[in-house]
């Protein structure tokens, strides 16, 4: 019974992580367009984003990282549903890693303006260095529907709360 609770939490966490690339795939192109429009407003060539491989879509790590987490959570959930002895051990290992990874995601979201500003300066492109980063990120963020912010908060709650419940479940 306790392993089943852990498995259910792990499947919810997997779904929460899969939601990241789905949302970015659906609304990322609009965010890129909005960011490019903001760059134009600032007198900066919109092409500078593409020239520096900057996108808001589900390319690269925006897909493989959350899908990998979802796959691992699903595999560990399967072990827990099957009552396999490794389920509990792997739950402890991977839930801690998921919590740490999600904490990094949350931190990067909260420090996005300073991180992007620093990254733009490090790119060495004089145009990127002139970008009003808060306005740039706000334009991109506003291209996503309002419910995405709520979805992000629910995802964080599921990941943190579900991980805690999974660990407690396999520990009892």
PDB file of C-alpha atoms in Angstrom:
ATOM      1  CA  UNK A   1       0.000   0.000   0.000  1.00  0.00           C
ATOM      2  CA  UNK A   2       2.740   2.503   0.911  1.00  0.00           C
ATOM      3  CA  UNK A   3       4.707   1.692  -2.231  1.00  0.00           C
ATOM      4  CA  UNK A   4       1.540   2.237  -4.269  1.00  0.00           C
ATOM      5  CA  UNK A   5       1.116   5.721  -2.771  1.00  0.00           C
ATOM      6  CA  UNK A   6       4.728   6.486  -3.671  1.00  0.00           C
ATOM      7  CA  UNK A   7       4.103   5.223  -7.207  1.00  0.00           C
ATOM      8  CA  UNK A   8       1.019   7.396  -7.649  1.00  0.00           C
ATOM      9  CA  UNK A   9       3.000  10.434  -6.481  1.00  0.00           C
ATOM     10  CA  UNK A  10       5.789   9.547  -8.902  1.00  0.00           C
ATOM     11  CA  UNK A  11       3.374   9.337 -11.810  1.00  0.00           C
ATOM     12  CA  UNK A  12       1.935  12.736 -10.881  1.00  0.00           C
ATOM     13  CA  UNK A  13       5.470  14.127 -10.780  1.00  0.00           C
ATOM     14  CA  UNK A  14       6.165  12.595 -14.197  1.00  0.00           C
ATOM     15  CA  UNK A  15       3.070  14.313 -15.609  1.00  0.00           C
ATOM     16  CA  UNK A  16       4.103  17.586 -13.998  1.00  0.00           C
ATOM     17  CA  UNK A  17       7.499  17.434 -15.703  1.00  0.00           C
ATOM     18  CA  UNK A  18       6.047  16.454 -19.088  1.00  0.00           C
ATOM     19  CA  UNK A  19       3.843  19.551 -18.915  1.00  0.00           C
ATOM     20  CA  UNK A  20       6.950  21.770 -19.285  1.00  0.00           C
ATOM     21  CA  UNK A  21       7.818  20.904 -22.897  1.00  0.00           C
ATOM     22  CA  UNK A  22       4.145  20.643 -23.854  1.00  0.00           C
ATOM     23  CA  UNK A  23       3.464  24.227 -22.753  1.00  0.00           C
ATOM     24  CA  UNK A  24       6.701  25.514 -24.266  1.00  0.00           C
ATOM     25  CA  UNK A  25       5.999  23.712 -27.547  1.00  0.00           C
ATOM     26  CA  UNK A  26       2.508  25.202 -27.730  1.00  0.00           C
ATOM     27  CA  UNK A  27       3.244  28.778 -26.653  1.00  0.00           C
ATOM     28  CA  UNK A  28       7.014  29.161 -27.077  1.00  0.00           C
ATOM     29  CA  UNK A  29       6.854  30.407 -30.679  1.00  0.00           C
ATOM     30  CA  UNK A  30       4.464  33.184 -29.614  1.00  0.00           C
ATOM     31  CA  UNK A  31       6.838  34.076 -26.777  1.00  0.00           C
ATOM     32  CA  UNK A  32       9.735  34.257 -29.226  1.00  0.00           C
ATOM     33  CA  UNK A  33       7.694  36.512 -31.510  1.00  0.00           C
ATOM     34  CA  UNK A  34       6.781  38.759 -28.565  1.00  0.00           C
ATOM     35  CA  UNK A  35      10.423  38.899 -27.447  1.00  0.00           C
ATOM     36  CA  UNK A  36      11.526  39.798 -30.975  1.00  0.00           C
ATOM     37  CA  UNK A  37       8.891  42.559 -31.101  1.00  0.00           C
ATOM     38  CA  UNK A  38      10.230  43.904 -27.798  1.00  0.00           C
ATOM     39  CA  UNK A  39      13.758  43.886 -29.188  1.00  0.00           C
ATOM     40  CA  UNK A  40      12.536  45.861 -32.217  1.00  0.00           C
ATOM     41  CA  UNK A  41      10.877  48.342 -29.866  1.00  0.00           C
ATOM     42  CA  UNK A  42      14.250  48.701 -28.119  1.00  0.00           C
ATOM     43  CA  UNK A  43      15.986  49.320 -31.448  1.00  0.00           C
ATOM     44  CA  UNK A  44      17.732  45.947 -31.453  1.00  0.00           C
ATOM     45  CA  UNK A  45      17.643  43.561 -34.394  1.00  0.00           C
ATOM     46  CA  UNK A  46      15.272  40.679 -33.599  1.00  0.00           C
ATOM     47  CA  UNK A  47      17.570  38.322 -35.533  1.00  0.00           C
ATOM     48  CA  UNK A  48      20.073  38.597 -32.672  1.00  0.00           C
ATOM     49  CA  UNK A  49      18.030  35.932 -30.835  1.00  0.00           C
ATOM     50  CA  UNK A  50      18.355  33.355 -33.602  1.00  0.00           C
ATOM     51  CA  UNK A  51      22.009  34.275 -34.173  1.00  0.00           C
ATOM     52  CA  UNK A  52      22.679  33.413 -30.522  1.00  0.00           C
ATOM     53  CA  UNK A  53      20.413  30.323 -30.436  1.00  0.00           C
ATOM     54  CA  UNK A  54      17.987  31.913 -27.972  1.00  0.00           C
ATOM     55  CA  UNK A  55      14.431  30.559 -28.069  1.00  0.00           C
ATOM     56  CA  UNK A  56      11.434  30.138 -25.813  1.00  0.00           C
ATOM     57  CA  UNK A  57      10.280  26.873 -27.355  1.00  0.00           C
ATOM     58  CA  UNK A  58      10.725  23.258 -26.299  1.00  0.00           C
ATOM     59  CA  UNK A  59      14.032  22.686 -28.074  1.00  0.00           C
ATOM     60  CA  UNK A  60      17.110  21.153 -26.499  1.00  0.00           C
ATOM     61  CA  UNK A  61      17.205  20.788 -22.735  1.00  0.00           C
ATOM     62  CA  UNK A  62      13.689  22.233 -22.410  1.00  0.00           C
ATOM     63  CA  UNK A  63      12.479  18.859 -23.677  1.00  0.00           C
ATOM     64  CA  UNK A  64      15.089  16.221 -22.923  1.00  0.00           C
ATOM     65  CA  UNK A  65      15.577  17.176 -19.252  1.00  0.00           C
ATOM     66  CA  UNK A  66      11.914  17.088 -18.135  1.00  0.00           C
ATOM     67  CA  UNK A  67      11.135  14.064 -20.321  1.00  0.00           C
ATOM     68  CA  UNK A  68      14.114  12.237 -18.784  1.00  0.00           C
ATOM     69  CA  UNK A  69      12.869  13.034 -15.286  1.00  0.00           C
ATOM     70  CA  UNK A  70       9.394  11.838 -16.254  1.00  0.00           C
ATOM     71  CA  UNK A  71      10.815   8.578 -17.638  1.00  0.00           C
ATOM     72  CA  UNK A  72      12.819   7.927 -14.474  1.00  0.00           C
ATOM     73  CA  UNK A  73       9.816   8.687 -12.255  1.00  0.00           C
ATOM     74  CA  UNK A  74       7.681   6.332 -14.343  1.00  0.00           C
ATOM     75  CA  UNK A  75      10.274   3.552 -14.100  1.00  0.00           C
ATOM     76  CA  UNK A  76      10.582   3.930 -10.322  1.00  0.00           C
ATOM     77  CA  UNK A  77       6.774   4.052 -10.028  1.00  0.00           C
ATOM     78  CA  UNK A  78       6.591   0.759 -11.957  1.00  0.00           C
ATOM     79  CA  UNK A  79       9.032  -0.814  -9.497  1.00  0.00           C
ATOM     80  CA  UNK A  80       6.961   0.475  -6.576  1.00  0.00           C
ATOM     81  CA  UNK A  81       3.689  -0.795  -8.095  1.00  0.00           C
ATOM     82  CA  UNK A  82       5.362  -4.192  -8.619  1.00  0.00           C
ATOM     83  CA  UNK A  83       6.540  -4.241  -5.001  1.00  0.00           C
ATOM     84  CA  UNK A  84      10.143  -4.642  -6.144  1.00  0.00           C
ATOM     85  CA  UNK A  85      12.706  -4.172  -3.377  1.00  0.00           C
ATOM     86  CA  UNK A  86      14.646  -1.575  -5.368  1.00  0.00           C
ATOM     87  CA  UNK A  87      11.595   0.688  -5.541  1.00  0.00           C
ATOM     88  CA  UNK A  88      12.106   2.137  -2.064  1.00  0.00           C
ATOM     89  CA  UNK A  89      15.842   2.649  -2.475  1.00  0.00           C
ATOM     90  CA  UNK A  90      15.461   4.286  -5.876  1.00  0.00           C
ATOM     91  CA  UNK A  91      12.607   6.424  -4.545  1.00  0.00           C
ATOM     92  CA  UNK A  92      14.937   7.854  -1.911  1.00  0.00           C
ATOM     93  CA  UNK A  93      17.683   8.535  -4.452  1.00  0.00           C
ATOM     94  CA  UNK A  94      15.598   9.968  -7.270  1.00  0.00           C
ATOM     95  CA  UNK A  95      13.081  11.908  -5.174  1.00  0.00           C
ATOM     96  CA  UNK A  96      15.928  13.772  -3.495  1.00  0.00           C
ATOM     97  CA  UNK A  97      17.457  14.498  -6.909  1.00  0.00           C
ATOM     98  CA  UNK A  98      14.085  15.638  -8.263  1.00  0.00           C
ATOM     99  CA  UNK A  99      13.569  17.977  -5.309  1.00  0.00           C
ATOM    100  CA  UNK A 100      17.049  19.453  -5.778  1.00  0.00           C
ATOM    101  CA  UNK A 101      16.517  19.800  -9.528  1.00  0.00           C
ATOM    102  CA  UNK A 102      13.137  21.444  -9.061  1.00  0.00           C
ATOM    103  CA  UNK A 103      14.645  23.809  -6.482  1.00  0.00           C
ATOM    104  CA  UNK A 104      17.160  24.829  -9.163  1.00  0.00           C
ATOM    105  CA  UNK A 105      14.332  25.392 -11.645  1.00  0.00           C
ATOM    106  CA  UNK A 106      12.493  27.547  -9.121  1.00  0.00           C
ATOM    107  CA  UNK A 107      15.669  29.481  -8.325  1.00  0.00           C
ATOM    108  CA  UNK A 108      16.371  30.077 -12.013  1.00  0.00           C
ATOM    109  CA  UNK A 109      12.822  31.352 -12.481  1.00  0.00           C
ATOM    110  CA  UNK A 110      13.196  33.749  -9.565  1.00  0.00           C
ATOM    111  CA  UNK A 111      16.595  35.036 -10.740  1.00  0.00           C
ATOM    112  CA  UNK A 112      15.881  35.038 -14.474  1.00  0.00           C
ATOM    113  CA  UNK A 113      16.470  38.770 -15.004  1.00  0.00           C
ATOM    114  CA  UNK A 114      19.946  38.771 -13.478  1.00  0.00           C
ATOM    115  CA  UNK A 115      20.878  35.427 -15.053  1.00  0.00           C
ATOM    116  CA  UNK A 116      19.782  36.489 -18.543  1.00  0.00           C
ATOM    117  CA  UNK A 117      21.482  39.861 -18.157  1.00  0.00           C
ATOM    118  CA  UNK A 118      24.726  38.138 -17.230  1.00  0.00           C
ATOM    119  CA  UNK A 119      24.376  35.595 -20.040  1.00  0.00           C
ATOM    120  CA  UNK A 120      23.745  38.350 -22.573  1.00  0.00           C
ATOM    121  CA  UNK A 121      26.855  40.225 -21.454  1.00  0.00           C
ATOM    122  CA  UNK A 122      28.953  37.037 -21.599  1.00  0.00           C
ATOM    123  CA  UNK A 123      27.858  36.290 -25.163  1.00  0.00           C
ATOM    124  CA  UNK A 124      30.034  39.217 -26.252  1.00  0.00           C
ATOM    125  CA  UNK A 125      27.388  40.513 -28.647  1.00  0.00           C
ATOM    126  CA  UNK A 126      27.094  44.312 -28.200  1.00  0.00           C
ATOM    127  CA  UNK A 127      23.417  44.210 -29.198  1.00  0.00           C
ATOM    128  CA  UNK A 128      22.560  41.650 -26.556  1.00  0.00           C
ATOM    129  CA  UNK A 129      24.417  43.701 -23.944  1.00  0.00           C
ATOM    130  CA  UNK A 130      22.035  46.640 -24.655  1.00  0.00           C
ATOM    131  CA  UNK A 131      18.818  44.650 -24.143  1.00  0.00           C
ATOM    132  CA  UNK A 132      16.437  45.886 -21.459  1.00  0.00           C
ATOM    133  CA  UNK A 133      16.186  42.371 -20.026  1.00  0.00           C
ATOM    134  CA  UNK A 134      13.223  42.915 -17.663  1.00  0.00           C
ATOM    135  CA  UNK A 135      11.097  44.292 -20.540  1.00  0.00           C
ATOM    136  CA  UNK A 136      12.356  41.548 -22.872  1.00  0.00           C
ATOM    137  CA  UNK A 137      11.444  38.736 -20.451  1.00  0.00           C
ATOM    138  CA  UNK A 138       8.123  40.362 -19.542  1.00  0.00           C
ATOM    139  CA  UNK A 139       7.151  40.508 -23.233  1.00  0.00           C
ATOM    140  CA  UNK A 140       7.955  36.804 -23.642  1.00  0.00           C
ATOM    141  CA  UNK A 141       6.173  35.879 -20.411  1.00  0.00           C
ATOM    142  CA  UNK A 142       3.053  37.807 -21.437  1.00  0.00           C
ATOM    143  CA  UNK A 143       2.812  35.691 -24.600  1.00  0.00           C
ATOM    144  CA  UNK A 144       2.054  32.663 -22.429  1.00  0.00           C
ATOM    145  CA  UNK A 145      -1.556  32.408 -21.191  1.00  0.00           C
ATOM    146  CA  UNK A 146      -2.202  33.557 -17.627  1.00  0.00           C
ATOM    147  CA  UNK A 147      -2.985  30.029 -16.502  1.00  0.00           C
ATOM    148  CA  UNK A 148       0.625  28.984 -17.179  1.00  0.00           C
ATOM    149  CA  UNK A 149       1.775  30.800 -14.003  1.00  0.00           C
ATOM    150  CA  UNK A 150      -0.830  28.841 -12.020  1.00  0.00           C
ATOM    151  CA  UNK A 151       0.250  25.635 -13.748  1.00  0.00           C
ATOM    152  CA  UNK A 152       3.877  26.317 -12.768  1.00  0.00           C
ATOM    153  CA  UNK A 153       2.888  26.777  -9.128  1.00  0.00           C
ATOM    154  CA  UNK A 154       0.810  23.591  -9.172  1.00  0.00           C
ATOM    155  CA  UNK A 155       3.735  21.751 -10.778  1.00  0.00           C
ATOM    156  CA  UNK A 156       6.104  22.936  -8.043  1.00  0.00           C
ATOM    157  CA  UNK A 157       3.597  21.885  -5.354  1.00  0.00           C
ATOM    158  CA  UNK A 158       3.191  18.446  -6.938  1.00  0.00           C
ATOM    159  CA  UNK A 159       6.950  17.954  -7.273  1.00  0.00           C
ATOM    160  CA  UNK A 160       7.851  19.086  -3.750  1.00  0.00           C
ATOM    161  CA  UNK A 161       4.800  17.654  -1.979  1.00  0.00           C
ATOM    162  CA  UNK A 162       4.677  14.469  -4.034  1.00  0.00           C
ATOM    163  CA  UNK A 163       8.359  13.802  -3.434  1.00  0.00           C
ATOM    164  CA  UNK A 164       7.920  14.259   0.305  1.00  0.00           C
ATOM    165  CA  UNK A 165       4.916  11.910   0.316  1.00  0.00           C
ATOM    166  CA  UNK A 166       6.743   9.313  -1.782  1.00  0.00           C
ATOM    167  CA  UNK A 167       9.726   9.309   0.565  1.00  0.00           C
ATOM    168  CA  UNK A 168       7.508   9.070   3.641  1.00  0.00           C
ATOM    169  CA  UNK A 169       5.441   6.292   2.004  1.00  0.00           C
ATOM    170  CA  UNK A 170       8.421   4.075   1.237  1.00  0.00           C
ATOM    171  CA  UNK A 171       9.897   4.764   4.677  1.00  0.00           C
ATOM    172  CA  UNK A 172       6.882   3.504   6.625  1.00  0.00           C
TER     173      UNK A 172
END
